[in-house]
Amino acid sequence: MSAQPVNPNLPPDHVTVFIDDVEMAVPKGSMIIQAADKAGIPIPRFCYHEKLPIAANCRMCLVDTEVGGRAAPKPSPACATPVMDGLKVFTRNEKALKAQRNVMEFLLINHPLDCPVCDQGGECELQDLSLGYGRSVNRFVERKRVVADEDMGPLVATEMTRCIQCTRCIRFTAEIAGTYELGGMYRGENLQIGTFDGKPLTTELSGNVIDVCPVGALTNKVFQFKARPWELTARPSIGYHDALGSNLFHHVRRGDILRSVPRDNEAVNECWLSDRDRYAHEGLSADDRAVAPLIRDGEGFREASWDEALAKAAQILRDNAGDALGVLAHPATSNEEGALLARLAEGLGSGNIDHRIGQLDLSDGAHAQAFAMPVAEIEQADAIVIVGSNLRHEVPLLHQRVRKAAKRGAKVHVVNSVDFDFTFAIASRHVVAPSQLADAIAKVDLGDAANVAVIVGGVAENGPHAAAVRKAAADFAAAKNAKLCRIPQGANALGLSRHGVLPAARDAQAMLREPRKAYVIYGIEPGLDFADQRTALTALGAAQVVAFSQFACQSTRRVADVILPIGALPEVEATLTNLDGIAQATAAAGKLPGQAHSGWRVLRALGGDLALPGFEFTDLDGLRAGLAPKTVQVAKGGAVAPASGGLEVAASQAIYRVDAVIRRCGALQSHPLNAGPHASLNPADAAAAGIGEGAMAKFSTATGTATLQVLLDARVAQGSVWIEAGYGATAPLVAASSLEVARA
């Protein structure tokens, strides 16, 4: 072979190859299959996946190669053969096709003939490729092997006899999720894929093994046996349970969302989806969905027509306009609905409007800001500082980006009140009580790192010392020339901030501490969504309340005078703004239940009844034509009283209790990560209080008491108690800066 390049005009990092006589320039070090994919030349494969490490164990991608006029003695795996200058590849000649057909024959030796009852039927890679590469006659008559299934939990169904040992699922849990939960057991023809210990998958990304599995071995347990793929219509949507806004498709049959799958977007979620976004649709069919307008009638409610309910709501708002009115919106409310709520409050003369219902310390007037370093660039960072966040549970796919950075060599530093689990190496840890988080940030040593991201999460943002932590993080970022990335506390907290759902007068905490005569609550489950539940329920219970709600739950019925049923995000057309500041649109997928309407339609009707300006549009296009960023001089709230004795409270959000829809997903509620209400103490603090592992203890605060089971956990900073928010049992503790603990 000549040392001279085939094409001397190529960039120095490229070579010339010929695939099926098509000449192309490809990067050095790339594999044949990558070059072929780039050129649109199909090569069959099972084990290869562009996001996973190369395994080269299925051999389905065998191709014929030739260099310098000399043919390779045997076929080469396209996924594991690097390109070289002048390489000729033949994917469809007799030698390649014979090899591919032989591999297919071996794969089918033990594969069961159960396509008619397999949930993967119609979207099975093995089914598709066997049509083109399979033989019409099976030459093997030996009995097919059978592999016992194992229970991988409530989300992933298994039929391991169908497994072809491609190892995609193993590589996903090892390299992407970082939990190393799956592996190969035994050898040769006895090889099996499993979890070793027979326990359920615990990664927050487990549903992705369904997507990467090329056969029906791993399928969606919630969707299982409900529909065939050709019966479904795909509707583009986005995840609304964290601020990342993962792109996805809802698969719909006759108005019912039956499953959700990832939609590729390299800038946001790549091709992955968190379990929280994948299985959330199950909560839409809860028994307590609000399906008709309800008006309070004595101690109960009665169904009413929309005209009557809107008239009642309008009367409440007319009678309590101005400063007597408070407007509270859930931070996942869409941009369109948020803009109309801002117009409603402005038209009624009220500056009391806010979406920051889960945040305690708003003394600095802070609100959501776009990441200074886009999510897609975080994986290229040299150093990352995580402040006050259980990142794996807060934004699972942001955690996965940080893992990619760590695998590249980035140093990850953590400042937390609990030494939370991460799936990457930690360069330095500062585990301190919540009141010391701000001081601990300055102690982080970045060395000579140039490209640095500082990620501030919910434990800090929602805690009683949030303002001090935000200032310390901003000062640290400025001093180190780092990019500050504060995670918005809500799926659309950034969009609502941009569209004026912010207070010019009282913020969320102030309008509950200083009760108003009437409230509008939008998309909120009052019993669990507020930071200070006791104060919120007291204020709402003594006022007149118009509730726009997806659920007519007990806590909504307890405080509301009118319940107006509205659709959840998968059921409406809307836009949300993610943590990068990108507005992303959704299409209506599921049908609206009963008499429910899109929130913007109900707000338009109410604004029309009140004759307010800004409600003259007739359709969604008209509404969007009038949308524009709105600047609000945000009122600063009062500071939270500092901790005085006792243990400090470190509260993180339970991964599957973040909002009303998720809390109604049966599969997620039975997941191992949904640990239930409990309190975790450092063993030293527990010993001082005379409390042992598993004992029941009484926790007393200024806002109430709670009796919880105690777990001893050395990861908790001494002097602190860690609880997970989102449970009724832990709600009295979330707003406390300190508490006393004693044996129950």
CSV table of N, CA and C in Angstrom, one decimal, residues 519-654:
chain,number,residue,atom,x,y,z
A,519,TYR,N,-58.0,34.2,46.8
A,519,TYR,CA,-56.9,33.7,46.1
A,519,TYR,C,-57.3,33.0,44.8
A,520,VAL,N,-56.5,33.1,43.8
A,520,VAL,CA,-56.5,32.2,42.7
A,520,VAL,C,-55.4,31.3,42.8
A,521,ILE,N,-55.6,30.0,42.8
A,521,ILE,CA,-54.6,29.0,42.8
A,521,ILE,C,-54.7,28.2,41.5
A,522,TYR,N,-53.5,28.1,40.9
A,522,TYR,CA,-53.5,27.5,39.5
A,522,TYR,C,-52.6,26.3,39.4
A,523,GLY,N,-53.2,25.1,39.2
A,523,GLY,CA,-52.5,23.9,39.0
A,523,GLY,C,-51.8,23.4,40.2
A,524,ILE,N,-52.3,23.8,41.4
A,524,ILE,CA,-51.6,23.5,42.7
A,524,ILE,C,-52.4,22.5,43.4
A,525,GLU,N,-51.7,21.5,44.0
A,525,GLU,CA,-52.3,20.6,45.0
A,525,GLU,C,-52.0,21.2,46.4
A,526,PRO,N,-53.0,21.9,47.0
A,526,PRO,CA,-52.6,22.7,48.2
A,526,PRO,C,-52.0,21.9,49.3
A,527,GLY,N,-52.4,20.6,49.4
A,527,GLY,CA,-51.9,19.9,50.6
A,527,GLY,C,-50.4,19.5,50.5
A,528,LEU,N,-49.8,19.6,49.3
A,528,LEU,CA,-48.4,19.1,49.2
A,528,LEU,C,-47.5,20.0,48.4
A,529,ASP,N,-48.0,21.0,47.7
A,529,ASP,CA,-47.1,21.7,46.8
A,529,ASP,C,-46.5,22.9,47.4
A,530,PHE,N,-47.0,23.4,48.6
A,530,PHE,CA,-46.4,24.6,49.2
A,530,PHE,C,-45.3,24.3,50.1
A,531,ALA,N,-44.3,25.2,50.2
A,531,ALA,CA,-43.2,25.0,51.1
A,531,ALA,C,-43.7,24.9,52.6
A,532,ASP,N,-44.5,25.9,52.9
A,532,ASP,CA,-45.1,25.9,54.3
A,532,ASP,C,-46.5,25.5,54.2
A,533,GLN,N,-46.8,24.3,54.4
A,533,GLN,CA,-48.1,23.7,54.2
A,533,GLN,C,-49.1,24.3,55.3
A,534,ARG,N,-48.7,24.4,56.5
A,534,ARG,CA,-49.6,24.8,57.6
A,534,ARG,C,-50.0,26.2,57.3
A,535,THR,N,-49.1,27.1,57.0
A,535,THR,CA,-49.5,28.5,56.8
A,535,THR,C,-50.3,28.7,55.5
A,536,ALA,N,-50.0,27.9,54.5
A,536,ALA,CA,-50.8,27.9,53.3
A,536,ALA,C,-52.2,27.5,53.5
A,537,LEU,N,-52.4,26.3,54.1
A,537,LEU,CA,-53.8,25.8,54.3
A,537,LEU,C,-54.6,26.7,55.2
A,538,THR,N,-53.9,27.3,56.2
A,538,THR,CA,-54.6,28.2,57.1
A,538,THR,C,-55.1,29.5,56.3
A,539,ALA,N,-54.2,30.1,55.5
A,539,ALA,CA,-54.6,31.3,54.8
A,539,ALA,C,-55.7,31.0,53.8
A,540,LEU,N,-55.5,29.9,53.0
A,540,LEU,CA,-56.5,29.5,52.0
A,540,LEU,C,-57.8,29.1,52.6
A,541,GLY,N,-57.8,28.4,53.7
A,541,GLY,CA,-59.0,28.0,54.4
A,541,GLY,C,-59.9,29.1,54.9
A,542,ALA,N,-59.3,30.2,55.2
A,542,ALA,CA,-60.0,31.4,55.7
A,542,ALA,C,-60.4,32.4,54.6
A,543,ALA,N,-60.1,32.1,53.4
A,543,ALA,CA,-60.3,33.0,52.3
A,543,ALA,C,-61.3,32.4,51.2
A,544,GLN,N,-61.7,33.2,50.3
A,544,GLN,CA,-62.4,32.6,49.1
A,544,GLN,C,-61.4,32.3,48.1
A,545,VAL,N,-61.5,31.1,47.5
A,545,VAL,CA,-60.5,30.5,46.6
A,545,VAL,C,-61.1,30.1,45.3
A,546,VAL,N,-60.6,30.5,44.2
A,546,VAL,CA,-60.9,30.0,42.9
A,546,VAL,C,-59.7,29.1,42.5
A,547,ALA,N,-60.0,27.8,42.3
A,547,ALA,CA,-59.0,26.9,42.0
A,547,ALA,C,-59.1,26.4,40.6
A,548,PHE,N,-58.1,26.6,39.8
A,548,PHE,CA,-57.9,26.0,38.5
A,548,PHE,C,-57.1,24.8,38.7
A,549,SER,N,-57.7,23.6,38.5
A,549,SER,CA,-57.0,22.4,38.9
A,549,SER,C,-57.3,21.2,37.9
A,550,GLN,N,-56.2,20.4,37.8
A,550,GLN,CA,-56.4,19.1,37.1
A,550,GLN,C,-57.0,18.0,38.0
A,551,PHE,N,-57.0,18.2,39.3
A,551,PHE,CA,-57.5,17.2,40.2
A,551,PHE,C,-58.4,17.8,41.3
A,552,ALA,N,-59.5,17.2,41.5
A,552,ALA,CA,-60.4,17.6,42.6
A,552,ALA,C,-60.1,16.8,43.8
A,553,CYS,N,-58.9,17.0,44.3
A,553,CYS,CA,-58.4,16.2,45.5
A,553,CYS,C,-58.9,16.7,46.8
A,554,GLN,N,-58.7,16.0,47.9
A,554,GLN,CA,-59.2,16.4,49.1
A,554,GLN,C,-58.7,17.8,49.6
A,555,SER,N,-57.4,18.0,49.4
A,555,SER,CA,-56.9,19.3,49.9
A,555,SER,C,-57.4,20.5,49.0
A,556,THR,N,-57.7,20.3,47.7
A,556,THR,CA,-58.3,21.3,46.9
A,556,THR,C,-59.8,21.5,47.4
A,557,ARG,N,-60.5,20.5,47.6
A,557,ARG,CA,-61.9,20.6,48.1
A,557,ARG,C,-61.9,21.3,49.5
A,558,ARG,N,-60.9,21.1,50.3
A,558,ARG,CA,-60.9,21.7,51.6
A,558,ARG,C,-60.8,23.2,51.6
A,559,VAL,N,-60.1,23.8,50.6
A,559,VAL,CA,-59.9,25.2,50.6
A,559,VAL,C,-60.7,26.0,49.5
A,560,ALA,N,-61.1,25.3,48.4
A,560,ALA,CA,-61.7,26.0,47.3
A,560,ALA,C,-63.2,26.3,47.4
A,561,ASP,N,-63.6,27.4,46.8
A,561,ASP,CA,-65.0,27.7,46.7
A,561,ASP,C,-65.5,27.4,45.3
A,562,VAL,N,-64.6,27.5,44.3
A,562,VAL,CA,-64.9,27.1,42.9
A,562,VAL,C,-63.8,26.3,42.4
A,563,ILE,N,-64.0,25.1,41.8
A,563,ILE,CA,-63.0,24.3,41.2
A,563,ILE,C,-63.3,24.3,39.7
A,564,LEU,N,-62.3,24.8,38.9
A,564,LEU,CA,-62.5,24.9,37.4
A,564,LEU,C,-61.5,23.9,36.8
A,565,PRO,N,-62.1,22.8,36.2
A,565,PRO,CA,-61.2,21.7,35.7
A,565,PRO,C,-60.4,22.1,34.4
A,566,ILE,N,-59.1,21.9,34.5
A,566,ILE,CA,-58.3,22.3,33.3
A,566,ILE,C,-57.4,21.1,33.0
A,567,GLY,N,-56.9,21.1,31.7
A,567,GLY,CA,-56.1,20.0,31.2
A,567,GLY,C,-54.7,20.0,31.7
A,568,ALA,N,-54.0,18.9,31.8
A,568,ALA,CA,-52.6,18.8,32.1
A,568,ALA,C,-51.8,19.0,30.9
A,569,LEU,N,-50.5,19.2,31.0
A,569,LEU,CA,-49.7,19.6,29.8
A,569,LEU,C,-49.9,18.6,28.6
A,570,PRO,N,-49.9,17.3,28.9
A,570,PRO,CA,-50.0,16.4,27.7
A,570,PRO,C,-51.3,16.5,27.0
A,571,GLU,N,-52.3,17.2,27.6
A,571,GLU,CA,-53.6,17.3,27.0
A,571,GLU,C,-53.9,18.6,26.3
A,572,VAL,N,-52.9,19.5,26.3
A,572,VAL,CA,-53.1,20.8,25.7
A,572,VAL,C,-52.0,21.2,24.8
A,573,GLU,N,-52.2,22.2,24.1
A,573,GLU,CA,-51.1,22.8,23.3
A,573,GLU,C,-50.5,24.0,24.1
A,574,ALA,N,-49.2,24.0,24.2
A,574,ALA,CA,-48.6,25.0,25.1
A,574,ALA,C,-47.1,25.1,24.8
A,575,THR,N,-46.4,26.1,25.5
A,575,THR,CA,-45.0,26.2,25.4
A,575,THR,C,-44.5,26.3,26.9
A,576,LEU,N,-43.3,25.7,27.1
A,576,LEU,CA,-42.6,25.8,28.4
A,576,LEU,C,-41.1,26.3,28.0
A,577,THR,N,-40.5,27.0,28.9
A,577,THR,CA,-39.2,27.5,28.7
A,577,THR,C,-38.2,26.7,29.6
A,578,ASN,N,-37.2,26.0,29.1
A,578,ASN,CA,-36.4,25.1,29.9
A,578,ASN,C,-35.2,25.9,30.5
A,579,LEU,N,-34.4,25.2,31.2
A,579,LEU,CA,-33.3,25.8,32.0
A,579,LEU,C,-32.2,26.5,31.1
A,580,ASP,N,-32.2,26.2,29.8
A,580,ASP,CA,-31.3,26.9,28.9
A,580,ASP,C,-32.0,28.2,28.3
A,581,GLY,N,-33.2,28.4,28.7
A,581,GLY,CA,-34.0,29.6,28.2
A,581,GLY,C,-34.6,29.3,26.8
A,582,ILE,N,-34.7,28.1,26.4
A,582,ILE,CA,-35.3,27.7,25.2
A,582,ILE,C,-36.8,27.4,25.3
A,583,ALA,N,-37.7,28.1,24.6
A,583,ALA,CA,-39.1,27.9,24.6
A,583,ALA,C,-39.4,26.7,23.7
A,584,GLN,N,-40.0,25.7,24.3
A,584,GLN,CA,-40.3,24.4,23.6
A,584,GLN,C,-41.8,24.2,23.6
A,585,ALA,N,-42.3,23.8,22.4
A,585,ALA,CA,-43.8,23.7,22.2
A,585,ALA,C,-44.2,22.2,22.4
A,586,THR,N,-45.4,22.1,22.8
A,586,THR,CA,-46.1,20.7,22.9
A,586,THR,C,-47.3,20.7,22.0
A,587,ALA,N,-47.7,19.5,21.6
A,587,ALA,CA,-49.0,19.4,20.9
A,587,ALA,C,-49.9,18.6,21.8
A,588,ALA,N,-51.2,18.9,21.7
A,588,ALA,CA,-52.2,18.2,22.5
A,588,ALA,C,-52.1,16.7,22.2
A,589,ALA,N,-52.0,15.8,23.1
A,589,ALA,CA,-51.9,14.4,22.9
A,589,ALA,C,-53.2,13.7,23.4
A,590,GLY,N,-53.3,13.6,24.8
A,590,GLY,CA,-54.5,13.0,25.3
A,590,GLY,C,-55.7,13.8,25.3
A,591,LYS,N,-56.8,13.2,25.3
A,591,LYS,CA,-58.1,13.9,25.3
A,591,LYS,C,-58.4,14.5,26.7
A,592,LEU,N,-59.0,15.7,26.8
A,592,LEU,CA,-59.4,16.3,28.0
A,592,LEU,C,-60.5,15.5,28.7
A,593,PRO,N,-60.3,15.3,30.0
A,593,PRO,CA,-61.3,14.5,30.7
A,593,PRO,C,-62.6,15.2,31.0
A,594,GLY,N,-63.8,14.6,30.7
A,594,GLY,CA,-65.1,15.2,31.0
A,594,GLY,C,-65.3,16.5,30.4
A,595,GLN,N,-65.6,17.5,31.2
A,595,GLN,CA,-65.8,18.9,30.8
A,595,GLN,C,-64.6,19.8,30.9
A,596,ALA,N,-63.5,19.2,31.2
A,596,ALA,CA,-62.3,20.1,31.4
A,596,ALA,C,-61.9,20.8,30.1
A,597,HIS,N,-61.3,21.9,30.2
A,597,HIS,CA,-60.8,22.7,29.0
A,597,HIS,C,-59.4,23.1,29.2
A,598,SER,N,-58.7,23.5,28.1
A,598,SER,CA,-57.4,24.0,28.2
A,598,SER,C,-57.4,25.2,29.2
A,599,GLY,N,-56.4,25.4,30.0
A,599,GLY,CA,-56.3,26.5,30.9
A,599,GLY,C,-56.5,27.8,30.3
A,600,TRP,N,-55.8,28.1,29.2
A,600,TRP,CA,-55.9,29.4,28.6
A,600,TRP,C,-57.3,29.7,28.1
A,601,ARG,N,-58.1,28.7,27.7
A,601,ARG,CA,-59.5,29.0,27.3
A,601,ARG,C,-60.3,29.4,28.6
A,602,VAL,N,-60.1,28.7,29.7
A,602,VAL,CA,-60.8,29.1,30.9
A,602,VAL,C,-60.5,30.5,31.4
A,603,LEU,N,-59.2,30.8,31.3
A,603,LEU,CA,-58.7,32.1,31.7
A,603,LEU,C,-59.3,33.2,30.8
A,604,ARG,N,-59.3,32.9,29.5
A,604,ARG,CA,-59.9,33.9,28.6
A,604,ARG,C,-61.3,34.1,28.8
A,605,ALA,N,-62.1,33.1,29.1
A,605,ALA,CA,-63.5,33.2,29.4
A,605,ALA,C,-63.7,34.0,30.7
A,606,LEU,N,-62.9,33.8,31.7
A,606,LEU,CA,-63.0,34.5,33.0
A,606,LEU,C,-62.6,36.0,32.8
A,607,GLY,N,-61.5,36.2,32.1
A,607,GLY,CA,-61.1,37.6,31.8
A,607,GLY,C,-62.2,38.3,31.0
A,608,GLY,N,-62.8,37.6,30.1
A,608,GLY,CA,-63.9,38.2,29.3
A,608,GLY,C,-65.1,38.6,30.2
A,609,ASP,N,-65.4,37.7,31.1
A,609,ASP,CA,-66.5,38.0,32.1
A,609,ASP,C,-66.2,39.2,32.9
A,610,LEU,N,-65.0,39.4,33.3
A,610,LEU,CA,-64.5,40.5,34.1
A,610,LEU,C,-64.3,41.8,33.3
A,611,ALA,N,-64.4,41.6,31.9
A,611,ALA,CA,-64.1,42.8,31.0
A,611,ALA,C,-62.7,43.4,31.2
A,612,LEU,N,-61.7,42.5,31.3
A,612,LEU,CA,-60.4,43.0,31.6
A,612,LEU,C,-59.7,43.2,30.2
A,613,PRO,N,-58.7,44.1,30.1
A,613,PRO,CA,-57.9,44.3,28.9
A,613,PRO,C,-57.0,43.1,28.7
A,614,GLY,N,-56.7,42.8,27.5
A,614,GLY,CA,-55.7,41.7,27.2
A,614,GLY,C,-56.4,40.3,27.0
A,615,PHE,N,-57.7,40.3,27.0
A,615,PHE,CA,-58.4,39.0,26.8
A,615,PHE,C,-59.3,39.1,25.6
A,616,GLU,N,-59.0,39.9,24.6
A,616,GLU,CA,-59.8,40.0,23.4
A,616,GLU,C,-59.6,39.0,22.3
A,617,PHE,N,-58.5,38.2,22.4
A,617,PHE,CA,-58.2,37.2,21.4
A,617,PHE,C,-59.2,36.1,21.4
A,618,THR,N,-59.2,35.4,20.3
A,618,THR,CA,-60.3,34.3,20.1
A,618,THR,C,-59.6,32.9,20.0
A,619,ASP,N,-58.3,32.9,19.7
A,619,ASP,CA,-57.7,31.6,19.6
A,619,ASP,C,-56.3,31.6,20.1
A,620,LEU,N,-55.6,30.4,20.1
A,620,LEU,CA,-54.3,30.4,20.7
A,620,LEU,C,-53.3,31.2,19.9
A,621,ASP,N,-53.5,31.2,18.6
A,621,ASP,CA,-52.6,32.1,17.8
A,621,ASP,C,-52.7,33.5,18.2
A,622,GLY,N,-53.9,34.0,18.4
A,622,GLY,CA,-54.1,35.3,18.9
A,622,GLY,C,-53.5,35.6,20.2
A,623,LEU,N,-53.6,34.7,21.1
A,623,LEU,CA,-52.9,34.8,22.4
A,623,LEU,C,-51.4,34.9,22.2
A,624,ARG,N,-50.9,34.0,21.4
A,624,ARG,CA,-49.4,34.0,21.3
A,624,ARG,C,-48.9,35.2,20.6
A,625,ALA,N,-49.7,35.8,19.7
A,625,ALA,CA,-49.3,37.0,19.0
A,625,ALA,C,-49.0,38.2,20.0
A,626,GLY,N,-49.7,38.1,21.1
A,626,GLY,CA,-49.6,39.2,22.1
A,626,GLY,C,-48.6,38.9,23.2
A,627,LEU,N,-47.9,37.7,23.1
A,627,LEU,CA,-47.0,37.4,24.2
A,627,LEU,C,-45.7,38.1,24.0
A,628,ALA,N,-45.2,38.6,25.1
A,628,ALA,CA,-43.9,39.3,25.1
A,628,ALA,C,-43.3,39.2,26.5
A,629,PRO,N,-42.0,39.2,26.6
A,629,PRO,CA,-41.4,39.2,27.9
A,629,PRO,C,-41.8,40.4,28.7
A,630,LYS,N,-42.0,40.2,30.0
A,630,LYS,CA,-42.6,41.3,30.8
A,630,LYS,C,-41.6,41.5,32.0
A,631,THR,N,-41.2,42.7,32.2
A,631,THR,CA,-40.3,43.0,33.3
A,631,THR,C,-41.1,43.4,34.5
A,632,VAL,N,-40.8,42.8,35.6
A,632,VAL,CA,-41.4,43.1,36.9
A,632,VAL,C,-40.4,43.5,37.9
A,633,GLN,N,-40.6,44.6,38.6
A,633,GLN,CA,-39.7,45.0,39.7
A,633,GLN,C,-40.1,44.1,40.9
A,634,VAL,N,-39.4,43.0,41.0
A,634,VAL,CA,-39.8,42.0,42.0
A,634,VAL,C,-39.6,42.5,43.4
A,635,ALA,N,-40.7,42.3,44.2
A,635,ALA,CA,-40.6,42.7,45.6
A,635,ALA,C,-39.8,41.7,46.3
A,636,LYS,N,-39.0,42.2,47.3
A,636,LYS,CA,-38.2,41.3,48.1
A,636,LYS,C,-39.0,40.9,49.3
A,637,GLY,N,-38.9,39.6,49.6
A,637,GLY,CA,-39.6,39.1,50.8
A,637,GLY,C,-38.8,39.2,52.0
A,638,GLY,N,-39.4,38.8,53.1
A,638,GLY,CA,-38.7,38.8,54.4
A,638,GLY,C,-37.8,37.6,54.6
A,639,ALA,N,-36.7,37.8,55.3
A,639,ALA,CA,-35.8,36.7,55.6
A,639,ALA,C,-36.3,35.7,56.5
A,640,VAL,N,-35.9,34.5,56.4
A,640,VAL,CA,-36.3,33.4,57.3
A,640,VAL,C,-35.6,33.5,58.6
A,641,ALA,N,-36.3,33.3,59.7
A,641,ALA,CA,-35.6,33.4,61.0
A,641,ALA,C,-34.5,32.3,61.1
A,642,PRO,N,-33.3,32.7,61.5
A,642,PRO,CA,-32.2,31.7,61.6
A,642,PRO,C,-32.5,30.6,62.6
A,643,ALA,N,-31.8,29.5,62.4
A,643,ALA,CA,-32.0,28.3,63.2
A,643,ALA,C,-31.5,28.7,64.7
A,644,SER,N,-32.3,28.2,65.6
A,644,SER,CA,-32.0,28.5,67.0
A,644,SER,C,-32.1,27.2,67.8
A,645,GLY,N,-31.0,26.5,67.9
A,645,GLY,CA,-30.9,25.3,68.7
A,645,GLY,C,-31.5,24.1,67.9
A,646,GLY,N,-31.3,22.9,68.4
A,646,GLY,CA,-31.9,21.7,67.8
A,646,GLY,C,-31.1,21.4,66.5
A,647,LEU,N,-31.8,20.6,65.7
A,647,LEU,CA,-31.2,20.1,64.5
A,647,LEU,C,-31.7,20.9,63.3
A,648,GLU,N,-30.8,21.2,62.4
A,648,GLU,CA,-31.2,22.0,61.2
A,648,GLU,C,-31.9,21.0,60.2
A,649,VAL,N,-32.8,21.5,59.3
A,649,VAL,CA,-33.5,20.7,58.4
A,649,VAL,C,-32.9,20.8,57.0
A,650,ALA,N,-32.5,19.7,56.4
A,650,ALA,CA,-32.1,19.6,55.0
A,650,ALA,C,-33.2,18.9,54.3
A,651,ALA,N,-33.9,19.6,53.4
A,651,ALA,CA,-35.0,19.0,52.7
A,651,ALA,C,-34.8,18.9,51.2
A,652,SER,N,-34.9,17.7,50.7
A,652,SER,CA,-34.8,17.5,49.2
A,652,SER,C,-36.1,17.0,48.8
A,653,GLN,N,-36.4,17.1,47.5
A,653,GLN,CA,-37.7,16.7,46.9
A,653,GLN,C,-37.6,15.2,46.6
A,654,ALA,N,-38.5,14.4,47.1
A,654,ALA,CA,-38.6,13.0,46.7
A,654,ALA,C,-38.8,12.9,45.2
